[in-house]
Coordinates of C-alpha atoms in Angstrom, one line a residue:
X1 CA 77.3 104.3 70.5
X2 CA 78.3 100.8 71.5
X3 CA 75.7 98.1 71.6
X4 CA 74.4 97.3 75.1
X5 CA 75.8 94.1 76.6
X6 CA 72.4 92.8 77.8
X7 CA 70.1 90.5 75.8
X8 CA 66.4 90.9 75.2
X9 CA 65.3 88.3 77.8
X10 CA 67.5 89.7 80.6
X11 CA 65.9 91.1 83.8
X12 CA 65.8 94.9 83.4
X13 CA 67.7 95.6 86.6
X14 CA 70.5 93.1 85.7
X15 CA 70.6 94.7 82.2
X16 CA 70.7 98.2 83.5
X17 CA 73.5 97.5 86.1
X18 CA 75.5 95.7 83.5
X19 CA 75.3 98.6 81.0
X20 CA 76.1 101.0 83.8
X21 CA 79.2 99.1 84.7
X22 CA 80.3 98.9 81.1
X23 CA 79.8 102.6 80.6
X24 CA 81.7 103.4 83.8
X25 CA 84.5 101.0 82.8
X26 CA 84.7 102.0 79.1
X27 CA 88.2 103.6 79.2
X28 CA 89.8 101.2 81.7
X29 CA 88.4 98.1 80.1
X30 CA 89.5 99.2 76.6
X31 CA 93.0 99.9 77.9
X32 CA 93.1 96.4 79.5
X33 CA 91.9 94.7 76.3
X34 CA 94.5 96.6 74.3
X35 CA 97.2 95.2 76.5
X36 CA 95.7 91.7 76.2
X37 CA 95.8 92.0 72.4
X38 CA 99.4 93.2 72.4
X39 CA 100.4 90.2 74.6
X40 CA 98.5 87.8 72.4
X41 CA 100.2 89.0 69.2
X42 CA 103.6 88.0 70.5
X43 CA 104.5 84.3 70.3
X44 CA 105.7 83.1 73.7
X45 CA 108.5 80.5 73.5
X46 CA 109.5 81.6 70.1
X47 CA 110.7 84.9 71.4
X48 CA 112.9 83.3 74.1
X49 CA 116.6 83.2 73.4
X50 CA 118.3 79.8 73.3
X51 CA 119.7 80.1 76.9
X52 CA 116.3 81.2 78.2
X53 CA 114.6 78.3 76.5
X54 CA 117.2 75.8 77.7
X55 CA 116.7 77.0 81.3
X56 CA 112.9 76.5 80.9
X57 CA 113.1 72.8 80.0
X58 CA 116.4 71.8 81.6
X59 CA 114.8 69.6 84.3
X60 CA 112.1 68.0 81.9
X61 CA 112.1 64.5 80.7
X62 CA 113.5 63.8 77.3
X63 CA 110.0 63.6 75.8
X64 CA 108.8 66.8 77.4
X65 CA 112.1 68.5 76.5
X66 CA 111.7 67.6 72.9
X67 CA 108.1 69.0 72.9
X68 CA 109.1 72.3 74.4
X69 CA 112.2 72.6 72.2
X70 CA 110.2 72.4 69.0
X71 CA 107.8 75.0 70.1
X72 CA 104.9 72.9 68.8
X73 CA 103.4 71.2 71.8
X74 CA 101.4 73.6 74.1
X75 CA 103.1 74.4 77.4
X76 CA 100.8 74.6 80.5
X77 CA 101.8 76.3 83.6
X78 CA 100.5 75.0 86.9
X79 CA 100.1 77.6 89.7
X80 CA 99.5 75.7 92.9
X81 CA 98.5 76.8 96.4
X82 CA 99.3 73.4 97.9
X83 CA 100.2 73.0 101.5
X84 CA 99.2 70.2 103.9
X85 CA 98.4 72.4 106.9
X86 CA 95.3 73.8 105.1
X87 CA 92.8 71.0 104.8
X88 CA 91.2 72.3 101.6
X89 CA 94.5 72.4 99.8
X90 CA 96.1 69.1 101.1
X91 CA 94.6 67.2 98.1
X92 CA 96.5 69.3 95.7
X93 CA 99.7 67.4 96.6
X94 CA 99.0 64.8 94.0
X95 CA 97.5 67.1 91.3
X96 CA 100.6 68.2 89.5
X97 CA 101.7 64.6 88.7
X98 CA 98.2 63.7 87.5
X99 CA 98.0 66.8 85.4
X100 CA 101.4 66.4 83.9
X101 CA 100.6 62.9 82.7
X102 CA 97.1 63.8 81.3
X103 CA 98.5 66.9 79.5
X104 CA 101.3 64.7 78.1
X105 CA 98.7 62.2 76.8
X106 CA 96.7 65.1 75.3
X107 CA 99.8 66.3 73.4
X108 CA 101.2 69.0 75.7
X109 CA 103.7 69.6 78.4
X110 CA 102.8 70.8 81.9
X111 CA 105.2 72.3 84.5
X112 CA 104.6 73.7 88.0
X113 CA 105.2 77.3 87.3
X114 CA 105.2 78.4 90.9
X115 CA 103.6 78.1 94.3
X116 CA 101.6 80.7 96.1
X117 CA 101.0 81.1 99.9
X118 CA 97.8 79.8 101.3
X119 CA 97.1 80.6 104.9
X120 CA 94.2 79.1 106.9
X121 CA 91.9 81.7 108.4
X122 CA 90.6 79.0 110.6
X123 CA 94.0 78.8 112.3
X124 CA 94.7 82.5 112.5
X125 CA 91.2 83.6 113.5
X126 CA 91.3 85.9 116.5
X127 CA 95.1 86.1 116.6
X128 CA 97.8 88.4 115.2
X129 CA 98.2 86.3 112.0
X130 CA 94.7 87.3 110.9
X131 CA 96.0 90.8 110.3
X132 CA 98.0 89.4 107.4
X133 CA 95.1 87.5 106.0
X134 CA 93.5 90.1 103.6
X135 CA 96.9 91.3 102.4
X136 CA 97.8 87.7 101.6
X137 CA 95.4 88.0 98.7
X138 CA 97.6 90.6 97.1
X139 CA 100.8 88.6 97.9
X140 CA 99.2 85.7 96.1
X141 CA 98.4 87.9 93.1
X142 CA 102.1 89.0 93.1
X143 CA 103.3 85.4 93.4
X144 CA 100.9 84.3 90.5
X145 CA 102.5 87.1 88.4
X146 CA 105.9 85.8 89.2
X147 CA 105.0 82.2 88.3
X148 CA 103.6 83.2 84.9
X149 CA 106.3 85.8 84.1
X150 CA 108.5 83.3 82.5
X151 CA 106.7 83.8 79.2
X152 CA 106.9 80.2 78.2
X153 CA 103.4 79.1 78.8
X154 CA 100.4 78.8 76.4
X155 CA 97.8 78.2 79.1
X156 CA 97.5 77.9 82.9
X157 CA 95.8 75.8 85.5
X158 CA 95.2 77.5 88.9
X159 CA 95.0 75.2 91.9
X160 CA 93.4 77.1 94.8
X161 CA 90.2 77.1 96.9
X162 CA 90.2 79.1 100.1
X163 CA 89.4 82.6 101.2
X164 CA 92.1 84.9 99.8
X165 CA 93.7 82.3 97.5
X166 CA 91.1 82.3 94.7
X167 CA 90.8 86.1 94.5
X168 CA 94.6 86.4 94.6
X169 CA 95.0 83.8 91.8
X170 CA 92.3 85.6 89.8
X171 CA 94.0 89.0 90.1
X172 CA 97.4 87.5 89.2
X173 CA 96.0 85.5 86.3
X174 CA 94.1 88.5 84.9
X175 CA 97.4 90.3 84.6
X176 CA 98.2 87.6 82.1
X177 CA 94.8 87.8 80.6
X178 CA 95.9 86.6 77.1
X179 CA 96.4 83.1 78.5
X180 CA 93.6 80.5 78.6
X181 CA 93.2 79.6 82.3
X182 CA 91.1 77.1 84.2
X183 CA 90.6 77.0 88.0
X184 CA 90.7 73.4 89.4
X185 CA 89.0 72.8 92.7
X186 CA 89.5 70.0 95.2
X187 CA 86.1 70.0 96.9
X188 CA 84.6 70.0 100.4
X189 CA 85.4 67.5 103.1
X190 CA 82.7 65.0 103.9
X191 CA 80.1 66.1 106.5
X192 CA 81.1 65.7 110.1
X193 CA 79.6 67.3 113.2
X194 CA 76.8 69.6 112.1
X195 CA 77.6 73.3 111.9
X196 CA 74.7 74.0 114.2
X197 CA 76.1 71.7 116.9
X198 CA 79.5 73.2 116.4
X199 CA 78.1 76.7 116.9
X200 CA 76.2 75.5 120.0
X201 CA 79.5 74.2 121.5
X202 CA 81.2 77.5 120.9
X203 CA 78.4 79.4 122.6
X204 CA 78.5 77.0 125.6
X205 CA 82.3 77.6 125.8
X206 CA 81.8 81.4 125.7
X207 CA 79.4 81.1 128.6
X208 CA 81.9 78.9 130.6
X209 CA 79.5 75.9 130.5
X210 CA 82.0 73.6 128.8
X211 CA 85.7 73.5 128.9
X212 CA 88.5 73.6 126.3
X213 CA 88.6 69.8 125.9
X214 CA 84.9 69.6 125.1
X215 CA 85.2 72.5 122.6
X216 CA 88.3 71.0 120.9
X217 CA 86.5 67.7 120.5
X218 CA 83.5 69.4 118.8
X219 CA 85.8 71.4 116.6
X220 CA 87.8 68.2 115.7
X221 CA 84.6 66.4 114.7
X222 CA 83.6 69.3 112.5
X223 CA 87.0 69.9 110.8
X224 CA 88.0 66.3 110.3
X225 CA 89.3 65.5 106.8
X226 CA 90.9 66.9 103.6
X227 CA 88.7 69.4 101.9
X228 CA 87.1 72.8 102.5
X229 CA 85.1 73.4 105.7
X230 CA 81.5 72.4 104.9
X231 CA 79.8 75.7 105.9
X232 CA 79.0 78.3 103.2
X233 CA 81.8 80.8 104.0
X234 CA 84.3 82.5 101.8
X235 CA 86.1 79.4 100.6
X236 CA 82.9 77.7 99.3
X237 CA 81.6 81.1 98.0
X238 CA 84.8 81.2 95.9
X239 CA 83.9 77.9 94.3
X240 CA 80.4 79.2 93.5
X241 CA 81.9 82.3 92.0
X242 CA 84.4 80.4 89.8
X243 CA 81.6 78.1 88.5
X244 CA 79.0 80.8 87.8
X245 CA 81.7 82.9 86.0
X246 CA 82.6 80.0 83.8
X247 CA 86.1 79.3 85.1
X248 CA 85.4 75.8 86.5
X249 CA 84.2 72.8 84.6
X250 CA 80.4 72.6 84.9
X251 CA 79.3 71.2 88.3
X252 CA 82.9 70.9 89.6
X253 CA 82.8 73.0 92.7
X254 CA 81.4 70.8 95.4
X255 CA 82.6 67.2 94.6
X256 CA 84.4 65.7 97.6
X257 CA 88.2 65.1 97.4
X258 CA 89.7 61.7 96.6
X259 CA 86.7 60.3 94.9
X260 CA 86.4 58.9 91.3
X261 CA 84.4 61.9 90.2
X262 CA 86.8 64.4 91.6
X263 CA 89.7 62.6 89.9
X264 CA 87.8 62.5 86.6
X265 CA 87.0 66.2 86.7
X266 CA 90.7 67.1 87.4
X267 CA 91.8 65.0 84.5
X268 CA 89.2 66.6 82.2
X269 CA 90.4 70.0 83.2
X270 CA 93.9 69.1 82.2
X271 CA 92.6 67.9 78.8
X272 CA 90.5 70.9 78.4
X273 CA 93.3 73.4 78.9
X274 CA 95.3 71.7 76.2
X275 CA 92.4 72.1 73.8
X276 CA 92.0 75.7 74.7
X277 CA 95.5 76.5 73.6
X278 CA 94.7 75.6 70.0
X279 CA 93.3 78.1 67.5
X280 CA 89.7 78.6 68.2
X281 CA 89.9 76.3 71.2
X282 CA 88.6 78.8 73.7
X283 CA 88.7 82.3 75.1
X284 CA 91.6 83.5 77.3
X285 CA 90.7 84.5 80.9
X286 CA 90.8 88.2 80.2
X287 CA 88.0 87.7 77.6
X288 CA 85.9 85.4 79.9
X289 CA 86.1 87.9 82.8
X290 CA 84.1 90.7 81.3
X291 CA 81.3 92.9 82.6
X292 CA 78.7 90.2 82.1
X293 CA 80.7 87.6 84.0
X294 CA 81.3 90.0 86.9
X295 CA 77.5 90.7 87.1
X296 CA 76.9 86.9 87.0
X297 CA 79.2 86.5 89.9
X298 CA 77.4 89.1 92.0
X299 CA 74.1 87.6 91.1
X300 CA 75.4 84.2 92.3
X301 CA 76.7 85.7 95.5
X302 CA 73.3 87.2 96.3
X303 CA 71.2 84.2 95.2
X304 CA 73.2 81.9 97.4
X305 CA 73.7 84.2 100.5
X306 CA 77.4 84.0 100.1
X307 CA 80.3 85.6 102.0
X308 CA 80.4 89.3 102.7
X309 CA 84.2 89.1 102.0
X310 CA 83.3 89.1 98.3
X311 CA 82.1 92.7 98.5
X312 CA 85.9 93.3 98.8
X313 CA 87.1 90.5 96.5
X314 CA 84.7 91.0 93.5
X315 CA 85.6 94.7 93.0
X316 CA 89.3 93.8 93.3
X317 CA 89.0 91.0 90.8
X318 CA 87.0 93.2 88.4
X319 CA 89.6 96.0 88.7
X320 CA 92.3 93.6 87.5
X321 CA 90.3 93.2 84.3
X322 CA 89.8 96.9 83.9
X323 CA 86.2 96.8 85.2
X324 CA 85.0 99.3 87.8
X325 CA 82.4 98.0 90.4
X326 CA 81.0 99.6 93.5
X327 CA 78.6 98.6 96.3
X328 CA 75.7 100.3 94.5
X329 CA 76.0 97.6 91.9
X330 CA 75.6 95.0 94.6
X331 CA 72.7 96.8 96.2
X332 CA 70.7 97.3 93.0
X333 CA 71.2 93.7 92.0
X334 CA 70.1 92.5 95.4
X335 CA 66.7 94.1 94.9
X336 CA 66.2 91.9 91.8
X337 CA 67.8 88.6 92.9
X338 CA 65.9 86.1 95.2
X339 CA 67.6 84.0 97.8
X340 CA 67.7 80.4 96.6
X341 CA 70.0 78.6 99.1
X342 CA 69.8 77.8 102.8
X343 CA 73.3 76.6 103.6
X344 CA 74.9 77.2 107.1
X345 CA 75.0 79.9 108.4
X346 CA 71.9 80.8 106.4
X347 CA 70.3 77.5 107.3
X348 CA 71.2 74.1 108.9
X349 CA 72.4 72.3 105.7
X350 CA 76.1 72.1 104.7
X351 CA 77.5 72.4 101.2
X352 CA 77.4 68.6 100.7
X353 CA 73.6 68.7 101.1
X354 CA 73.4 71.7 98.9
X355 CA 75.3 69.8 96.1
X356 CA 73.3 66.7 96.6
X357 CA 70.1 68.8 96.2
X358 CA 71.2 70.0 92.8
X359 CA 73.7 72.6 93.9
X360 CA 75.2 75.0 91.4
X361 CA 73.7 73.4 88.2
X362 CA 70.1 73.8 89.7
X363 CA 70.7 77.3 90.9
X364 CA 72.3 78.4 87.6
X365 CA 69.3 76.9 85.7
X366 CA 66.8 78.7 87.9
X367 CA 68.6 82.0 87.4
X368 CA 69.0 81.5 83.7
X369 CA 65.3 80.8 83.2
X370 CA 64.4 83.9 85.2
X371 CA 66.6 86.1 83.1
X372 CA 68.9 86.9 86.0
X373 CA 72.1 85.7 84.4
X374 CA 73.9 86.5 81.2
X375 CA 73.7 83.3 79.3
X376 CA 75.8 84.5 76.3
X377 CA 79.2 84.5 78.0
X378 CA 82.4 82.8 77.2
X379 CA 83.4 80.0 79.6
X380 CA 86.3 77.5 79.8
X381 CA 83.9 74.8 78.6
X382 CA 83.7 76.3 75.1
X383 CA 80.6 77.0 73.0
X384 CA 77.2 77.2 74.6
X385 CA 77.8 79.9 77.2
X386 CA 76.4 79.4 80.6
X387 CA 73.7 77.0 79.4
X388 CA 76.2 74.1 79.7
X389 CA 76.5 74.8 83.4
X390 CA 72.9 73.5 84.1
X391 CA 74.2 69.9 84.1
X392 CA 75.7 67.8 86.9
X393 CA 78.8 65.7 86.3
X394 CA 78.8 62.0 87.0
X395 CA 81.2 59.2 86.5
X396 CA 80.4 55.6 85.4
X397 CA 81.8 52.5 87.1
X398 CA 84.3 52.4 84.2
X399 CA 85.5 55.9 84.9
X400 CA 83.8 57.7 82.0
X401 CA 82.8 61.3 82.8
X402 CA 79.5 62.6 81.6
X403 CA 77.0 65.3 82.5
X404 CA 73.3 64.8 83.4
X405 CA 70.7 67.5 82.9
X406 CA 69.1 68.7 86.1
X407 CA 65.4 68.9 86.8
X408 CA 63.9 72.3 86.5
X409 CA 60.7 72.2 88.5
X410 CA 62.1 71.4 91.9
X411 CA 65.5 70.7 93.5
X412 CA 66.3 67.4 95.3
X413 CA 65.7 69.1 98.6
X414 CA 63.5 72.2 98.6
X415 CA 64.4 73.0 102.2
X416 CA 68.0 73.6 101.0
X417 CA 67.7 74.8 97.4
X418 CA 64.6 76.8 96.3
X419 CA 63.2 77.9 93.0
X420 CA 62.8 81.4 91.7
X421 CA 59.1 80.9 91.8
X422 CA 59.2 80.1 95.6
X423 CA 62.4 81.5 97.0
X424 CA 63.5 81.7 100.6
X425 CA 63.5 85.5 100.3
X426 CA 62.5 87.9 97.5
X427 CA 65.8 89.7 97.7
X428 CA 69.4 88.7 97.9
X429 CA 71.4 88.1 101.1
X430 CA 73.5 91.2 101.1
X431 CA 72.6 94.9 101.6
X432 CA 74.4 98.2 101.6
X433 CA 74.0 100.5 104.6
X434 CA 74.5 104.3 104.4
X435 CA 74.3 107.0 107.0
X436 CA 76.3 109.5 109.1
X437 CA 78.5 106.6 110.2
X438 CA 79.6 105.9 106.6
X439 CA 78.9 103.1 104.2
X440 CA 79.0 99.5 105.0
X441 CA 77.6 96.1 104.1
X442 CA 75.4 93.6 106.0
X443 CA 74.6 90.0 105.4
X444 CA 70.9 89.6 106.1
X445 CA 70.3 86.1 104.8
X446 CA 71.1 84.5 108.2
X447 CA 69.6 87.3 110.3
X448 CA 66.0 86.8 111.4
X449 CA 63.6 89.6 110.5
X450 CA 63.0 90.6 114.1
X451 CA 66.8 91.3 114.5
X452 CA 67.3 93.4 111.4
X453 CA 66.6 96.8 113.0
X454 CA 68.5 97.6 116.2
X455 CA 68.5 100.9 118.0
X456 CA 70.6 100.9 121.2
X457 CA 73.4 102.6 123.1
X458 CA 77.0 102.1 121.8
X459 CA 79.9 100.5 123.5
X460 CA 83.2 101.3 121.8
X461 CA 86.2 99.1 121.6
X462 CA 89.5 99.2 119.7
X463 CA 90.0 95.4 119.6
X464 CA 87.9 92.2 119.7
X465 CA 89.9 91.2 122.9
X466 CA 88.3 94.2 124.6
X467 CA 84.8 93.0 123.5
X468 CA 85.4 89.5 124.9
X469 CA 86.7 90.9 128.2
X470 CA 83.7 93.1 128.6
X471 CA 81.4 90.1 127.8
X472 CA 83.1 87.9 130.4
X473 CA 82.7 90.7 133.0
X474 CA 78.9 90.9 132.2
X475 CA 79.2 94.5 131.0
X476 CA 77.4 93.8 127.8
X477 CA 74.3 92.2 129.3
X478 CA 71.9 94.8 127.9
X479 CA 70.7 96.2 124.6
X480 CA 73.9 97.3 122.9
X481 CA 75.6 98.1 119.6
X482 CA 79.2 97.1 119.8
X483 CA 81.5 99.3 117.9
X484 CA 85.0 98.0 117.1
X485 CA 87.1 100.6 115.4
X486 CA 90.6 100.8 114.0
X487 CA 90.0 97.5 112.2
X488 CA 90.2 98.8 108.6
X489 CA 92.8 97.8 106.1
X490 CA 95.0 100.8 106.7
X491 CA 94.9 100.4 110.5
X492 CA 95.7 96.7 111.0
X493 CA 95.0 94.9 107.7
X494 CA 91.3 94.4 108.3
X495 CA 91.2 91.2 110.2
X496 CA 88.0 89.1 110.5
X497 CA 86.3 89.4 113.9
X498 CA 84.7 86.0 113.8
X499 CA 85.5 85.3 117.4
X500 CA 82.9 87.9 118.4
X501 CA 80.1 85.8 116.9
X502 CA 79.7 83.4 119.9
X503 CA 79.5 86.1 122.7
X504 CA 77.2 88.4 120.7
X505 CA 75.1 85.4 119.8
X506 CA 74.7 84.6 123.6
X507 CA 73.6 88.1 124.3
X508 CA 71.0 88.0 121.4
X509 CA 69.7 84.6 122.7
X510 CA 69.2 86.2 126.1
X511 CA 66.7 88.6 124.5
X512 CA 68.8 91.7 124.2
X513 CA 68.9 93.8 121.0
X514 CA 72.5 93.4 119.8
X515 CA 74.5 94.5 116.7
X516 CA 78.0 95.0 115.6
X517 CA 79.4 98.0 113.7
X518 CA 83.0 97.9 112.5
X519 CA 85.4 99.1 109.9
X520 CA 86.8 95.5 110.0
X521 CA 85.5 92.2 108.5
X522 CA 83.5 89.3 109.8
X523 CA 84.0 85.7 108.6
X524 CA 81.9 84.4 105.8
X525 CA 80.7 81.9 108.4
X526 CA 79.2 84.6 110.6
X527 CA 75.5 85.0 110.6
X528 CA 72.7 85.5 113.0
X529 CA 73.8 88.7 114.8
X530 CA 73.3 91.8 112.6
X531 CA 76.8 93.2 111.7
X532 CA 77.5 96.3 109.7
X533 CA 81.0 95.6 108.4
X534 CA 83.6 97.1 106.1
X535 CA 82.4 100.6 107.2
X536 CA 84.2 103.1 105.0
X537 CA 85.9 105.5 105.2
X538 CA 87.8 103.6 107.9
X539 CA 88.5 105.3 111.3
X540 CA 92.2 105.6 110.6
X541 CA 91.4 107.6 107.5
X542 CA 89.1 109.9 109.4
X543 CA 85.9 108.0 109.0
X544 CA 83.0 109.1 111.1
X545 CA 82.8 105.8 113.0
X546 CA 85.6 107.3 115.1
X547 CA 83.3 109.9 116.5
X548 CA 81.1 107.4 118.3
X549 CA 81.4 107.5 122.1
X550 CA 80.1 105.1 124.8
X551 CA 76.4 105.7 125.3
X552 CA 75.6 107.3 122.0
X553 CA 72.4 105.8 120.6
X554 CA 73.0 104.2 117.2
X555 CA 70.5 102.8 114.7
X556 CA 71.2 100.0 112.3
X557 CA 68.3 99.4 110.0
X558 CA 69.0 96.6 107.5
X559 CA 65.5 97.0 106.1
X560 CA 65.8 100.7 105.2
X561 CA 69.5 100.4 104.5
X562 CA 70.6 103.0 107.0
X563 CA 73.4 103.3 109.6
X564 CA 73.3 106.3 111.8
X565 CA 74.4 107.8 115.1
X566 CA 71.4 109.6 116.7
X567 CA 73.5 112.4 118.0
X568 CA 72.9 116.2 117.8
X569 CA 74.4 117.4 114.5
X570 CA 76.5 120.2 116.1
X571 CA 77.9 117.8 118.7
X572 CA 78.6 115.2 116.1
X573 CA 80.5 117.6 113.8
X574 CA 82.6 118.8 116.7
X575 CA 84.1 115.4 117.4
X576 CA 87.1 113.6 116.1
X577 CA 88.5 110.1 116.6
X578 CA 90.7 109.4 119.6
X579 CA 93.9 107.6 118.9
X580 CA 93.8 103.8 119.1
X581 CA 94.3 102.2 122.5
X582 CA 97.5 100.5 121.2
X583 CA 100.0 102.0 118.8
X584 CA 102.0 98.8 118.4
X585 CA 99.7 96.9 116.1
X586 CA 102.3 96.8 113.4
X587 CA 104.8 94.5 115.0
X588 CA 105.0 90.8 115.7
X589 CA 103.9 87.7 113.8
X590 CA 105.2 89.2 110.5
X591 CA 103.1 92.4 110.7
X592 CA 106.1 94.7 110.4
X593 CA 106.6 93.2 106.9
X594 CA 103.3 94.7 105.8
X595 CA 103.7 98.3 106.8
X596 CA 104.0 99.3 103.1
X597 CA 100.7 97.5 102.4
X598 CA 98.8 99.3 105.3
X599 CA 100.0 102.7 104.0
X600 CA 99.1 102.0 100.3
X601 CA 95.8 100.1 100.6
X602 CA 92.6 101.4 99.0
X603 CA 89.3 101.7 100.8
X604 CA 86.9 98.8 101.3
X605 CA 84.5 99.7 98.5
X606 CA 87.2 99.5 95.9
X607 CA 88.5 96.2 97.2
X608 CA 90.9 97.0 100.0
X609 CA 93.8 96.4 97.6
X610 CA 97.3 97.7 97.3
X611 CA 97.0 97.6 93.5
X612 CA 94.5 100.4 93.0
X613 CA 92.5 100.2 89.8
X614 CA 94.7 97.9 87.7
X615 CA 92.9 98.4 84.4
X616 CA 93.3 102.2 84.3

């Protein structure tokens, strides 16, 4: 019998869930590690033929060419998601040149191995392009695989931040799990118009009380500079995940772009990846991402009230490492993990205030001291496990990078970052719902207690445009549970329905009991209206959500974890799903290119991926 992965001081629920995942994944993880070992046993550049090797360094400088020709200097592949339309990724334009020079000084050679697409969900939100968004994650994984397939690299640096980009890079990098790999962030933009004032402007626009010009001005003051959006949505949850899983340098997630500290951290990541290529220099990514690291990631998601999109992404990432997760793992851990962060939409603060209050180093320290994280994990920072991630980076006037230990008694702003002893909530921010409508997830960290149980008649739609039209016509001014069906991955790619947040928020503010139930997704920025999302099986696959009719009384109970139609059982069982209102959702804006994906995608609980369980 194998030794359990947990340690003596670990919380019993965290230990039990970790061991359950390890047992469930025993065969698939073993097969993955066997492939990793086989790849590690084969030297990389040494196996290339002369013509292959000459192609690999043909465009290099004489110095770099000599380093690669001799097979002695480590070769680092840069996989970049740079584009200058996506604000979070615009800073990456300068990174390759900086990295190449620092790697050269450290005794290696760096090359851009390839680029991956990086779409902005903020641009495509509410439009046809959003139906490509989730599938872009798997395209990014494929592009990462293409970039690293040249078999000339000893290590990799992944440059990516936003919603589908980091999960896609992770999935692709894990297929080359024998390579040491570091993720290099670029940080959030400085604070602009507050997220609360932005949300208010959106609701006023939805009510027709301000015009397009006023709304555009508010949005422009909010999204105003290079860097990630400052709310705690999927992009910033990605950064939390990379740090708590040990794939960033300690404290690197939320340092603003184009600052001395950001530059110093990028340069240190370049030096560190060279060191990791040396014998005993560090673990490859396939070893770092084990069952313990995945559980640490889920704990971080719950403790910070992160994006619901990660109930899709984390299982898909785990599968790429041969690890099998399900929503019960999230649910069981949520009962043990307290909510330690109040960052918009779970509060008024943005990620810059979160970081200034102690951010990830403080949260990690609190969770470690409470036995809620595995401390004895491999990280890109080397020996010491996750304990090294308690410290906050800083840079001196002379440019020297160092790390400062964080206080343990209280954060710099207890209204934004709490302690385990006095959390914002005793349980995590995500819950699983189960009932005769299927299984779904709900983000409760931003939903007030009085809104967490809604029992009301249903109004059924096949698109978010239909919901918005009904809202404008005043048809939803009542207690209502809005059902939006045919939004699953197999139907139309599972777009986010973020544009429903303002009108539903208006209805809730009027005093109505309001909720959303859908087999689609909501943005990580969505919050105050209870939303049962990712409902699976999806309607296109015969899911019971398709049986709901206008006027059926539904009950969403986030406290009890139930999601039911209160319909006579015989009547319920006699129903099927009517066809979608539109049969032409697969054309236009590139959607016809993804028909193969829609027909091959897995269900939401297993990650809504076209890859299936990669580790099996």
